[in-house]
mmCIF file of C-alpha atoms (C1' of nucleotides) in Angstrom:
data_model
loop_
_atom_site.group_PDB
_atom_site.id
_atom_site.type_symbol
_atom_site.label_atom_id
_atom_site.label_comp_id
_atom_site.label_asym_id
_atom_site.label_seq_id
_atom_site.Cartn_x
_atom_site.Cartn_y
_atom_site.Cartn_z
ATOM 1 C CA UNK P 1 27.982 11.312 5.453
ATOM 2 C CA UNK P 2 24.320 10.118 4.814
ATOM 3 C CA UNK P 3 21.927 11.164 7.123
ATOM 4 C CA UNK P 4 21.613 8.388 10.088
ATOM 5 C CA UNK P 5 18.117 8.767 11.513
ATOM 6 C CA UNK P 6 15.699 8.719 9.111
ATOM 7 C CA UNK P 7 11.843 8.056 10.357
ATOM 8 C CA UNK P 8 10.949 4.748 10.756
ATOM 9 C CA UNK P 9 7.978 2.819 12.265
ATOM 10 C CA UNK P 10 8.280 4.766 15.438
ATOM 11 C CA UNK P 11 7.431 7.872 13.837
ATOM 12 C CA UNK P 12 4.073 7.079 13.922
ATOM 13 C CA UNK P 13 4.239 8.288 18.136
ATOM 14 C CA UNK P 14 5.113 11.773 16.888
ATOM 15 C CA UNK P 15 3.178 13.994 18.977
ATOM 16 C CA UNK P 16 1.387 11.806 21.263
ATOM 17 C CA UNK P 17 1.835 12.483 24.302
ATOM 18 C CA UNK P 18 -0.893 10.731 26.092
ATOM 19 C CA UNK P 19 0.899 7.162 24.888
ATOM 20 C CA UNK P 20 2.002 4.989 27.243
ATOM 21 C CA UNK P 21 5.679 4.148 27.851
ATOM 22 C CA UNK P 22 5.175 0.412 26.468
ATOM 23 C CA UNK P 23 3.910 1.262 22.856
ATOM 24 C CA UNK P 24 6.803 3.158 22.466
ATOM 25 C CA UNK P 25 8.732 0.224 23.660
ATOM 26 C CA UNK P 26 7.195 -2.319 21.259
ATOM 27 C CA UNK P 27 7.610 0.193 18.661
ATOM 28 C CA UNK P 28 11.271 0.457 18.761
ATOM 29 C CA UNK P 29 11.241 -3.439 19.584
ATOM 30 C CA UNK P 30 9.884 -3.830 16.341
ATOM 31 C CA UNK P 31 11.940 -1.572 14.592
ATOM 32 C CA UNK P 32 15.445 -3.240 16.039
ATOM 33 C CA UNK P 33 13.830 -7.181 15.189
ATOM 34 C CA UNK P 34 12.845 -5.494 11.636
ATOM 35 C CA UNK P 35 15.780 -4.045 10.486
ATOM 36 C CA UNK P 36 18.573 -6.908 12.194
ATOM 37 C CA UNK P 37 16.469 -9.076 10.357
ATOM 38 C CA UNK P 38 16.465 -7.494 6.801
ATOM 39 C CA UNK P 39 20.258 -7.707 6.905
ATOM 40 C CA UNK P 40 20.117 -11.582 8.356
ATOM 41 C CA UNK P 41 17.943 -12.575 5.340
ATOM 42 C CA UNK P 42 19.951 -10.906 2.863
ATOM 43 C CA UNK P 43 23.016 -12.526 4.086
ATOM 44 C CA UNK P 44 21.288 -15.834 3.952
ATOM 45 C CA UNK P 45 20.117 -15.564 0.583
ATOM 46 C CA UNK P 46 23.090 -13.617 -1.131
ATOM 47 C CA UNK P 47 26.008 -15.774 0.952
ATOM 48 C CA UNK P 48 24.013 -19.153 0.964
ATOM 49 C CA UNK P 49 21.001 -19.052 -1.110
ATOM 50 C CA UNK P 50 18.771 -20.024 1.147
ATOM 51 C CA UNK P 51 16.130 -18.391 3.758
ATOM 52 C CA UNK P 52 15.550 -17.658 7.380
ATOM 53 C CA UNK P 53 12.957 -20.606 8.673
ATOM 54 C CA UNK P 54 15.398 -23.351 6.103
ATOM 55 C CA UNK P 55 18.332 -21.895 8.589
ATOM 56 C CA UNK P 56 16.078 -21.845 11.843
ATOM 57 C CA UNK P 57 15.018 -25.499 10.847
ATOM 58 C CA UNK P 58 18.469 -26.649 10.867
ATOM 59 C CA UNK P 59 19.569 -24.751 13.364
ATOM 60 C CA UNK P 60 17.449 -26.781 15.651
ATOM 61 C CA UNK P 61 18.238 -30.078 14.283
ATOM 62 C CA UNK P 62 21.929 -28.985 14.759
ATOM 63 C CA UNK P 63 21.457 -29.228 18.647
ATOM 64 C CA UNK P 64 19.464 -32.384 18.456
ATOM 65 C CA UNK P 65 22.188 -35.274 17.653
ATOM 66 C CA UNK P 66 18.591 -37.935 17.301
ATOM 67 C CA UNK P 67 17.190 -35.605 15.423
ATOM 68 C CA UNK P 68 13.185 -34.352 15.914
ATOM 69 C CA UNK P 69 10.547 -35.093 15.093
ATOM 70 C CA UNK P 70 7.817 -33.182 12.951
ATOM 71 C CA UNK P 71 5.360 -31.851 15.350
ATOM 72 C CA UNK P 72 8.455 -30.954 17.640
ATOM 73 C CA UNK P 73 9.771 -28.412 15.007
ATOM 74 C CA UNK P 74 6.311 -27.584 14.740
ATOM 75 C CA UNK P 75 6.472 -26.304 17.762
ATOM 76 C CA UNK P 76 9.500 -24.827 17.963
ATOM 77 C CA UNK P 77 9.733 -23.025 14.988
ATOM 78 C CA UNK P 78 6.190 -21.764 15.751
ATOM 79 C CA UNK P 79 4.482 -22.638 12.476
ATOM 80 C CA UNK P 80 2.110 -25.458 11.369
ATOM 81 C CA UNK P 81 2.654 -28.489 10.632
ATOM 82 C CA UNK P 82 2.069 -28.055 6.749
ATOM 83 C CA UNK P 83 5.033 -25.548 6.476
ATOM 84 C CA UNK P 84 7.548 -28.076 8.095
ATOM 85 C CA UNK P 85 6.786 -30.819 5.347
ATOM 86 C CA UNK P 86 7.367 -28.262 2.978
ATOM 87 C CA UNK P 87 10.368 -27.045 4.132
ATOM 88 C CA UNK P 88 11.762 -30.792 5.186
ATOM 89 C CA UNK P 89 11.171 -31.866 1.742
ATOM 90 C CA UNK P 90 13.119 -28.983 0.261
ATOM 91 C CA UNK P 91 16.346 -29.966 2.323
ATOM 92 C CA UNK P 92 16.172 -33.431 2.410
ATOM 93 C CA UNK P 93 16.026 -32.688 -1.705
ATOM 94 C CA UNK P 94 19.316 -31.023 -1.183
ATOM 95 C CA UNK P 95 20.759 -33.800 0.527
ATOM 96 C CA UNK P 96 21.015 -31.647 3.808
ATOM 97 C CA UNK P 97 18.209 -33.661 5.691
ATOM 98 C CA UNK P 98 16.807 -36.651 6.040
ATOM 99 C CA UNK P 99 13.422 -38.358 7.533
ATOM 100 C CA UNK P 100 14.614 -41.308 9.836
ATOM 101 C CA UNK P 101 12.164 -43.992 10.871
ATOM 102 C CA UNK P 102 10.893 -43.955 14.937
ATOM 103 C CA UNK P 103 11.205 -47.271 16.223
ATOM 104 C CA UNK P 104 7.948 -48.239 17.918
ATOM 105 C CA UNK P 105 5.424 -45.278 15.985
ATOM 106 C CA UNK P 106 5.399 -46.263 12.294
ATOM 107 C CA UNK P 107 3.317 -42.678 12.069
ATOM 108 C CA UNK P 108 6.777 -40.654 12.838
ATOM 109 C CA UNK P 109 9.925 -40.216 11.482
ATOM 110 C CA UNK P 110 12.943 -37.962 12.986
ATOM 111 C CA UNK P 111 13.990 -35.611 10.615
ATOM 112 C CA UNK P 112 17.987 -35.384 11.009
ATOM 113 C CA UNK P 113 20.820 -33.147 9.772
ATOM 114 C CA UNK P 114 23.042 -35.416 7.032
ATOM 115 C CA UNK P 115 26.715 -35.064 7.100
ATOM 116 C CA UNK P 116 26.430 -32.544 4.248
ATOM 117 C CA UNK P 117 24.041 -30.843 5.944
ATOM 118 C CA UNK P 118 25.948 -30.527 9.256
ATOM 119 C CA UNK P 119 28.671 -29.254 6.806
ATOM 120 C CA UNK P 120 26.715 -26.713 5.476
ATOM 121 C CA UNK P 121 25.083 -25.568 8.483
ATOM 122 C CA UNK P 122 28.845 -24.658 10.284
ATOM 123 C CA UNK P 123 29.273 -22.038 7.538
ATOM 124 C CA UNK P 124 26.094 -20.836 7.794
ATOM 125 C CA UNK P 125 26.188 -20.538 11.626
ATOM 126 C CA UNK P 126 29.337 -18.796 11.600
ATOM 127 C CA UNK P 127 28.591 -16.059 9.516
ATOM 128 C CA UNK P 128 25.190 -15.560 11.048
ATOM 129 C CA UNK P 129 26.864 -15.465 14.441
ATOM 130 C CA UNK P 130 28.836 -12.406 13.060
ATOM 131 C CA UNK P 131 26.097 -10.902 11.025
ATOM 132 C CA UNK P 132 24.534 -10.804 15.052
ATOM 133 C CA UNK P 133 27.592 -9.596 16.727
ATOM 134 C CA UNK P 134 27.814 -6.917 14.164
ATOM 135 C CA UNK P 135 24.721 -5.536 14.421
ATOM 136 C CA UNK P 136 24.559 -5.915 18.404
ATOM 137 C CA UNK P 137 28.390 -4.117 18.144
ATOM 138 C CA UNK P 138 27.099 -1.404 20.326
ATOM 139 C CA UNK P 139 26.378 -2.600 23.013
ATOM 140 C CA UNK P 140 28.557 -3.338 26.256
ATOM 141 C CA UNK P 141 28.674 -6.847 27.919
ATOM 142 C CA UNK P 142 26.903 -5.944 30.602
ATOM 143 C CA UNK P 143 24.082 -3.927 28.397
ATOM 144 C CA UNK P 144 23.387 -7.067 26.524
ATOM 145 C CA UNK P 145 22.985 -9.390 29.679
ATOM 146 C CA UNK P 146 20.609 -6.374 30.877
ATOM 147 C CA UNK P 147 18.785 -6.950 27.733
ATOM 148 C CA UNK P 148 18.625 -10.212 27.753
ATOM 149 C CA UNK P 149 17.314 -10.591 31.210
ATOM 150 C CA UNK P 150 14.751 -7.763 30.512
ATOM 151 C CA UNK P 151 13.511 -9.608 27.237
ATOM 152 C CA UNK P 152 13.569 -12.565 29.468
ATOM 153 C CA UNK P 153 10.728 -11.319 31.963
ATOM 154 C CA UNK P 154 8.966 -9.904 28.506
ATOM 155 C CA UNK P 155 8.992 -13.566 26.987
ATOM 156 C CA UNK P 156 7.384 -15.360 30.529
ATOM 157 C CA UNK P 157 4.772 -13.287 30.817
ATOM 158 C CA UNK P 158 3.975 -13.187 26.998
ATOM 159 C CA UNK P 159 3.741 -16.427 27.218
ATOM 160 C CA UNK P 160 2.277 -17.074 30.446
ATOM 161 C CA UNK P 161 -0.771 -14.684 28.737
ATOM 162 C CA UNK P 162 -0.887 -16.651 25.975
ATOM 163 C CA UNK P 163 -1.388 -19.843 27.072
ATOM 164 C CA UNK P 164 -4.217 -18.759 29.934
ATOM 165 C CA UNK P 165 -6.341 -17.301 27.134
ATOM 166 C CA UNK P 166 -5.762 -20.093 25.041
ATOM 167 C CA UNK P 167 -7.036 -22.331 27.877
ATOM 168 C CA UNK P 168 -9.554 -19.884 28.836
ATOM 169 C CA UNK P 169 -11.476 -18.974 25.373
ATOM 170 C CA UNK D 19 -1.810 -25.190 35.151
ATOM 171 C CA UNK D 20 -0.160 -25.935 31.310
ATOM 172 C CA UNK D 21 3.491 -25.685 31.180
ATOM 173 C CA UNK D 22 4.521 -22.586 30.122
ATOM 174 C CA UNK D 23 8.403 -22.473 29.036
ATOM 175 C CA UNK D 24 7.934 -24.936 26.239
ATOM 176 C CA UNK D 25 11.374 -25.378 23.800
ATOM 177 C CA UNK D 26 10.973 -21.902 20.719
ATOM 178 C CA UNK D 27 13.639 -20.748 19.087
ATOM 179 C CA UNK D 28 16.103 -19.969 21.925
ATOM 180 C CA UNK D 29 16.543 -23.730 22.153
ATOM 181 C CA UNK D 30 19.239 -23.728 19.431
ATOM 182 C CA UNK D 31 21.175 -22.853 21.520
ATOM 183 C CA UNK D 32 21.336 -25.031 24.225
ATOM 184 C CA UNK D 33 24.797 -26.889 24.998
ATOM 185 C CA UNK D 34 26.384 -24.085 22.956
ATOM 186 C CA UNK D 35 28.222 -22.456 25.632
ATOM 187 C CA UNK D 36 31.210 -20.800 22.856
ATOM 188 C CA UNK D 37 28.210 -18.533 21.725
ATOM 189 C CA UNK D 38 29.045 -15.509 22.377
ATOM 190 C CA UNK D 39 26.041 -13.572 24.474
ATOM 191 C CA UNK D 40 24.930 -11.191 21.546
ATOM 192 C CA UNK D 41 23.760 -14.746 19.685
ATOM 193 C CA UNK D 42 21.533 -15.480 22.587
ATOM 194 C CA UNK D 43 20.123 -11.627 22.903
ATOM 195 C CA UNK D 44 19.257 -11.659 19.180
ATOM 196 C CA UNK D 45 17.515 -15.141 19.358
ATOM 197 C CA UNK D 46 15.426 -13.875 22.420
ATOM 198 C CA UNK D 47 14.569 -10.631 20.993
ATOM 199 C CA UNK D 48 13.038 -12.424 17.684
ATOM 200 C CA UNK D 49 11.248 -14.632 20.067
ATOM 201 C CA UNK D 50 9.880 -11.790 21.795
ATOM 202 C CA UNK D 51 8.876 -9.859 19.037
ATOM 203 C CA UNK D 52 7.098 -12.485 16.714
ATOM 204 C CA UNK D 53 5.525 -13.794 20.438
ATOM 205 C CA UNK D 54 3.741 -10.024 20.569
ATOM 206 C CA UNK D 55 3.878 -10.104 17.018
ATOM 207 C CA UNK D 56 1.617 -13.183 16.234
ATOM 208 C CA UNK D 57 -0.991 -11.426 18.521
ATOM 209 C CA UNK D 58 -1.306 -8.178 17.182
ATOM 210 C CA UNK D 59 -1.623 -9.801 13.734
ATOM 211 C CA UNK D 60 -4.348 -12.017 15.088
ATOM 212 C CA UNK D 61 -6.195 -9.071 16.722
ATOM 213 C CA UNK D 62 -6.469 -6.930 13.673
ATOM 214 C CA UNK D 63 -7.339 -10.054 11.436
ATOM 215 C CA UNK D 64 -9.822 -11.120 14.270
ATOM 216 C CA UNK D 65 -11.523 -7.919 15.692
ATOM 217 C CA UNK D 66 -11.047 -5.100 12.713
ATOM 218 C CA UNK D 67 -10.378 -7.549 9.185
ATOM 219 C CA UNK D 68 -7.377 -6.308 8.991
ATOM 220 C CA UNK D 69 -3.511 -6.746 8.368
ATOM 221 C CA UNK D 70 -0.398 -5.488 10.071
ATOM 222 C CA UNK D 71 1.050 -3.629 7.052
ATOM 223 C CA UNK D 72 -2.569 -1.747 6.589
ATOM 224 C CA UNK D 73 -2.516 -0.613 10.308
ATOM 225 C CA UNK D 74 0.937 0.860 10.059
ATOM 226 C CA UNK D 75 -0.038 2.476 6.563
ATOM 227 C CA UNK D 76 -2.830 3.802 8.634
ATOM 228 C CA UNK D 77 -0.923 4.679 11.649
ATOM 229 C CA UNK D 78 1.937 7.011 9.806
ATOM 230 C CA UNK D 79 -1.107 8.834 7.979
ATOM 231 C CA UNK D 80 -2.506 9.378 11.382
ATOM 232 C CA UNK D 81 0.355 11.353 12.822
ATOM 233 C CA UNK D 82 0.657 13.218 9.510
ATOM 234 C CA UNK D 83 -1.824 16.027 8.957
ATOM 235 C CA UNK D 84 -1.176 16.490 5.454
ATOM 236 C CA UNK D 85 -0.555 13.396 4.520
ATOM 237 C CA UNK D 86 2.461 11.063 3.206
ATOM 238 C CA UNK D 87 4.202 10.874 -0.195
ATOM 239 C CA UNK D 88 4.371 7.244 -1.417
ATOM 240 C CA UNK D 89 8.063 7.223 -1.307
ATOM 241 C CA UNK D 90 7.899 8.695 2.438
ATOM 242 C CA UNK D 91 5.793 5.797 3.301
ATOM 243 C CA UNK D 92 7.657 3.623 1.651
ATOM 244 C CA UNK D 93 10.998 4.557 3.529
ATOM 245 C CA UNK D 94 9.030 4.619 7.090
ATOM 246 C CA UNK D 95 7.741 1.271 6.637
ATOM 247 C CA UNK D 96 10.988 -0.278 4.865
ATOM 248 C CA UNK D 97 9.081 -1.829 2.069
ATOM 249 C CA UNK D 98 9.270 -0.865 -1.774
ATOM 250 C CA UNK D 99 7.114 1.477 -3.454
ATOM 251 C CA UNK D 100 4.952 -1.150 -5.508
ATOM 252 C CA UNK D 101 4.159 -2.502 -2.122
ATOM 253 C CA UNK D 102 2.507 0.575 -0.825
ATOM 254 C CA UNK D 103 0.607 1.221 -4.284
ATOM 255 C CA UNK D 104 -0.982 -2.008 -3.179
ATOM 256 C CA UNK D 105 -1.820 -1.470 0.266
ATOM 257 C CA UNK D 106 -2.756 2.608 -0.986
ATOM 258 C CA UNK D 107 -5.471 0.941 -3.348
ATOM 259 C CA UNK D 108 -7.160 -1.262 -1.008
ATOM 260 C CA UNK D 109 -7.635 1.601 1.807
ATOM 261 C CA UNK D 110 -8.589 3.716 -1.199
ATOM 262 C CA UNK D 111 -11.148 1.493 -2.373
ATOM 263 C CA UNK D 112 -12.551 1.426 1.249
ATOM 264 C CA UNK D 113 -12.629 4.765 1.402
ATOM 265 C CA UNK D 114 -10.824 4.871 4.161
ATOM 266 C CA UNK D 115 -7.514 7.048 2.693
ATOM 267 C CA UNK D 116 -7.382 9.397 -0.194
ATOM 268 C CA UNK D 117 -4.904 10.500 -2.935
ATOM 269 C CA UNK D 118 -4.253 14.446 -2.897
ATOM 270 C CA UNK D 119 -2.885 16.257 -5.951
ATOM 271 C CA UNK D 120 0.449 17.741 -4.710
ATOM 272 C CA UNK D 121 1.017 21.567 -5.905
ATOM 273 C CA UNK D 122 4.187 21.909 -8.002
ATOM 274 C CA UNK D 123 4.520 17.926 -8.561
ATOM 275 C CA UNK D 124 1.925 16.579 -11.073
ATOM 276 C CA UNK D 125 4.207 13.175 -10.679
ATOM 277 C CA UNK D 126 3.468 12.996 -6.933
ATOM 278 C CA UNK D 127 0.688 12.545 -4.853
ATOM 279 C CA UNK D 128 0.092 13.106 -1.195
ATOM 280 C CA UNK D 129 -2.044 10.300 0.954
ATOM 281 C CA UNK D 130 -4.378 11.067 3.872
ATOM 282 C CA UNK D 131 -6.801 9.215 5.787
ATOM 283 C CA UNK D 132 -10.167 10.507 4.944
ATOM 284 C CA UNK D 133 -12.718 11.037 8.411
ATOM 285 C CA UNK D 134 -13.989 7.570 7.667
ATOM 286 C CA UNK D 135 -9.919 6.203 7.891
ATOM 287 C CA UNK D 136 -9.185 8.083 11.139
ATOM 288 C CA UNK D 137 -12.688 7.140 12.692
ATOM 289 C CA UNK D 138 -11.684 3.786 12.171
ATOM 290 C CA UNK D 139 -7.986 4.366 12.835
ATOM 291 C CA UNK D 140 -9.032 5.287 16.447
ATOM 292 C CA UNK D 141 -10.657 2.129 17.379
ATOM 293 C CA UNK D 142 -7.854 0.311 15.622
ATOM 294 C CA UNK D 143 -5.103 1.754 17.663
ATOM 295 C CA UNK D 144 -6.928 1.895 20.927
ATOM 296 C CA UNK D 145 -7.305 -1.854 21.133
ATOM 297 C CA UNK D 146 -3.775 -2.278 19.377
ATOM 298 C CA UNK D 147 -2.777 -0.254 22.519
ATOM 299 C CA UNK D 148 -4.181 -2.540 25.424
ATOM 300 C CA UNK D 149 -2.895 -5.221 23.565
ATOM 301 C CA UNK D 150 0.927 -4.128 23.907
ATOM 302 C CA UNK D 151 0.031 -2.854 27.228
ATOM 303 C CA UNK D 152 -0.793 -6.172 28.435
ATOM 304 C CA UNK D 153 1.714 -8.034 26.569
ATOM 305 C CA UNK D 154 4.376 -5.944 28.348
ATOM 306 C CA UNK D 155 2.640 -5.599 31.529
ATOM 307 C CA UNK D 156 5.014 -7.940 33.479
ATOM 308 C CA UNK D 157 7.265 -4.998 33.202
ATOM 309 C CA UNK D 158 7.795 -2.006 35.625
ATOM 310 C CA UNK D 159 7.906 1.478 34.756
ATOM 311 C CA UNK D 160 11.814 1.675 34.950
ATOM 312 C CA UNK D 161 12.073 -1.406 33.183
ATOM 313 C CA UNK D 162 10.267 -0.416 30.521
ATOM 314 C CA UNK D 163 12.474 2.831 30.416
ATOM 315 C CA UNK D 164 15.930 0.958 30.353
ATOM 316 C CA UNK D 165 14.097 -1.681 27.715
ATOM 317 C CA UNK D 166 13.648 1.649 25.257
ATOM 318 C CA UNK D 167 17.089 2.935 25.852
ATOM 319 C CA UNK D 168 19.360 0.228 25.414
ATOM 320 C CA UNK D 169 17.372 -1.171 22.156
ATOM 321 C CA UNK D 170 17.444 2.634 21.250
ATOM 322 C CA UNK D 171 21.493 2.230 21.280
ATOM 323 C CA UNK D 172 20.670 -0.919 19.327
ATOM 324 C CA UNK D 173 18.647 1.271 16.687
ATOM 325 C CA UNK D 174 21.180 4.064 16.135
ATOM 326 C CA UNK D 175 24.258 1.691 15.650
ATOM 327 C CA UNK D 176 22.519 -1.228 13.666
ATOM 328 C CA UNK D 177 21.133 2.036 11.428
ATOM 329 C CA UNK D 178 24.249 3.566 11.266
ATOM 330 C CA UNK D 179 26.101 -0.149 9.933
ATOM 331 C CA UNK D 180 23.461 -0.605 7.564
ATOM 332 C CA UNK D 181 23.956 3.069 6.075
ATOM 333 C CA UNK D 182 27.789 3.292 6.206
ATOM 334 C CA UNK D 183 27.694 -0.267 4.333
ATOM 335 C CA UNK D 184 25.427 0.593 1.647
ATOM 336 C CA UNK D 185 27.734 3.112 0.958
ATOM 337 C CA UNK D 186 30.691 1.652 0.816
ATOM 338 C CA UNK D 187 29.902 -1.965 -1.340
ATOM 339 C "C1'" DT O 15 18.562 12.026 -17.148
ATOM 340 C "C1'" DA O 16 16.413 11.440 -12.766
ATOM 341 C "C1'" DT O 17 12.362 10.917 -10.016
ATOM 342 C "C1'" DT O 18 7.414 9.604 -8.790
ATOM 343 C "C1'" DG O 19 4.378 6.384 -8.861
ATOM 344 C "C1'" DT O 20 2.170 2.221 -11.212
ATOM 345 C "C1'" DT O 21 1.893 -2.319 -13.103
ATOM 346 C "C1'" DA O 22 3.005 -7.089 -13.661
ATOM 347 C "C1'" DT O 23 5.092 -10.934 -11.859
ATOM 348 C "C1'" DA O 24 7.246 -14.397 -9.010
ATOM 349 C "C1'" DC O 25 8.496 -16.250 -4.831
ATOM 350 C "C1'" DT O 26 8.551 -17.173 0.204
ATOM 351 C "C1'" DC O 27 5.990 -17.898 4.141
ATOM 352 C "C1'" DT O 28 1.961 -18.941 6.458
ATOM 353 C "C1'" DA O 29 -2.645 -20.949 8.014
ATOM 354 C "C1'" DT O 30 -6.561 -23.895 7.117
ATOM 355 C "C1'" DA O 31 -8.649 -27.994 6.170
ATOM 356 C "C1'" DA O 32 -9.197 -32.432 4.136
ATOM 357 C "C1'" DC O 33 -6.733 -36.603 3.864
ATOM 358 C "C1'" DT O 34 -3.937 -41.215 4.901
ATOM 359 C "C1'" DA O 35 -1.901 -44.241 7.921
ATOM 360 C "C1'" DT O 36 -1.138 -45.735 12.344
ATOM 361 C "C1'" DA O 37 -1.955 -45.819 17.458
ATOM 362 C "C1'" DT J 2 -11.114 -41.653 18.494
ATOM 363 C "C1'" DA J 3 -6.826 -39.479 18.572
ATOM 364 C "C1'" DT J 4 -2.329 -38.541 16.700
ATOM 365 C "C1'" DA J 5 1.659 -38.003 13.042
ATOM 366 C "C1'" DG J 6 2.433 -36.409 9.004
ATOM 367 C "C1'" DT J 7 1.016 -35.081 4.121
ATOM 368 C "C1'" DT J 8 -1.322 -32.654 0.516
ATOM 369 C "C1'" DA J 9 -3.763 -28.913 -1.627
ATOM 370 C "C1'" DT J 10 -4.967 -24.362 -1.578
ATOM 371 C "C1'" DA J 11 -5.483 -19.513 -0.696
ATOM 372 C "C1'" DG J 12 -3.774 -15.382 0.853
ATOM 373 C "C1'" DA J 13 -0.365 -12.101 2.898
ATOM 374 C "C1'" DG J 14 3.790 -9.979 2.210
ATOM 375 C "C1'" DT J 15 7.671 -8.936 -0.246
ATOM 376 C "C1'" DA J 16 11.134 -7.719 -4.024
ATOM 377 C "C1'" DT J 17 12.294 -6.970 -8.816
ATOM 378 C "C1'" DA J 18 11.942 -4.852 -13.018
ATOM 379 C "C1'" DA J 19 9.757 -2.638 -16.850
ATOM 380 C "C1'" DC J 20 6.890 1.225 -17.596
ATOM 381 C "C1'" DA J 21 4.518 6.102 -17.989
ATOM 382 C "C1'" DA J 22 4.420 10.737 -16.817
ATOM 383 C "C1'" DT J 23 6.692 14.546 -15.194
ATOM 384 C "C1'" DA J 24 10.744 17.145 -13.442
#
DNA sequence: TATTGTTATACTCTATAACTATA
DNA sequence: TATAGTTATAGAGTATAACAATA
C-alpha cells in the first residue's frame, strides 16, 4: 500500500503558526478543486475526447431548451467573449451545436444543442456525474449539504466583493 | 445596488432535481474556487508581475530551508518536471531562486530562494494573505473550522481513490 | 537499468483589442 | 453611440516524449 498523504500545495503552511485559519482553508480548497479536477479532465479526454469548458458549454445549453445566446455563455462560463466563438465553432463543426437566428436582433444568434449533440452530452453527463460521486464518496449526506451551504455563504460574499470593487474602482 | 447572484456555472443544474447532491457540491466548489481564484491571479499579475504557478514555486521554497528537489516540487505542485525547469529558469534569471549542488547526487540539484526571492516572497504572500482573508471574510471562525475539516475528509478519500486506482489499471 | 533534470514541442485555455454588422 | 459577435494574436499553463548525465 502506497503511501496516501504525500505533500501537496498545503505544505507550503508548514510551520506557520501566525497564519490565519482562512489561508489554510483556501489552501486545502484549492487542493480538493485541483485534484477532483485532474481526474474530471482526464475522464473527459480519455472517455470522450473532448475538454472541460466544450463539456461546461454544453452543459449549459443542455438546461436551456431555446438555447443562449453568446454573451449569456459569456457570462456564465466566466470567460470572454472570444473563447466562446472559438469553442462554438469547434462543436457546431462536430455537428453537436448549432447558431440559430434571434428573431428581432439580426446581431444574435442562439447557440443550441443538436440532436446529436443532446445525444452525446447524456453520456457525457452520466459518467461525469459518477466521476463526482466518486470522488465526493466520503462524505455523508448530511456533510455534503453542510458543505454546500458553507460554500454557499463563501460564493455571496465573493461575489458581493467583487462586484462593489468593480463598481467602485 | 448591481445584482449580485447572476446565472455561473451552478446554473446547469437547474430543473435537474434527479442530481444527486454531490453534483451540485462539486459544481459550487469549482465556482468558489475559480471565483477566489480569478482574483488572486489578477493580484499577482496586477500588483507584483507575477503568475500563480511562480508564487506557489515561491511559496514551497519559502517553508523549505534547504531548499526543494525538482521532482519534490514537481509532486507538491502536481505538475511535470519540464514544467518546473521552466518556471526554475525564470526565477533564476531574476535572481530571485538559486540552484544548489546536492552532495552525493551530481544528477540532482536542490532550489532555494536567494534573500532577494524571500524579500520579495514576503510582500507577495502578505497581500496574497488579505486577499483570502477578505474573500472568506463572510465566514465565522467555526465556519471556517468545519469548512477545513469536511474538505479535509474530501482530500484524504479523493487522494486515497486516485492512488489505489493508479495502482490497480 | 533506473533516476534526475533538461529540452523541444504541441495543444488548450485565456484575455486583449481591433473589427464588422446591426441596433 | 452602443451592443453582438468575430477575428487575430500573444501569453500562460500544461503534458508528452526524447535526451544527457549520473546512479
Amino acid at each position: 500500500m502506497k503511501k496516501v498523504f504525500e505533500m501537496d500545495l498545503e505544505a507550503r503552511l508548514v510551520g506557520q503558526a501566525e497564519h490565519p485559519e482562512a489561508l489554510r482553508l483556501w489552501l486545502r480548497l484549492l487542493t480538493c478543486t485541483q485534484l477532483i479536477e485532474k481526474q474530471v479532465r482526464a475522464g473527459l479526454r480519455e472517455q470522450f475526447e473532448t475538454t472541460l469548458p466544450r463539456f461546461d458549454l454544453m452543459a449549459q445549453l443542455e438546461r436551456a431548451p431555446d438555447g443562449l445566446k453568446m454573451n449569456e455563455l459569456s457570462k456564465r462560463m466566466m470567460v470572454t467573449g472570444g473563447n466562446i466563438t472559438g469553442i462554438t465553432d469547434q462543436l457546431a463543426g462536430e455537428g453537436l451545436v448549432e447558431r440559430v437566428d434571434v428573431a428581432g436582433d439580426r446581431r444574435a444568434c442562439r447557440i443550441c444543442l443538436t440532436p446529436a449533440g443532446r445525444k452525446q452530452f447524456s453520456g457525457m453527463a452520466r459518467a461525469h456525474e459518477a466521476w463526482v460521486v466518486q470522488a465526493l464518496g466520503g462524505l455523508t449526506d448530511k456533510e455534503v449539504a453542510t458543505l454546500h451551504r458553507l460554500l454557499g455563504k463563501v460564493k455571496a460574499h465573493v461575489k458581493t466583493a467583487v462586484t462593489l470593487s468593480l463598481e467602485n474602482p
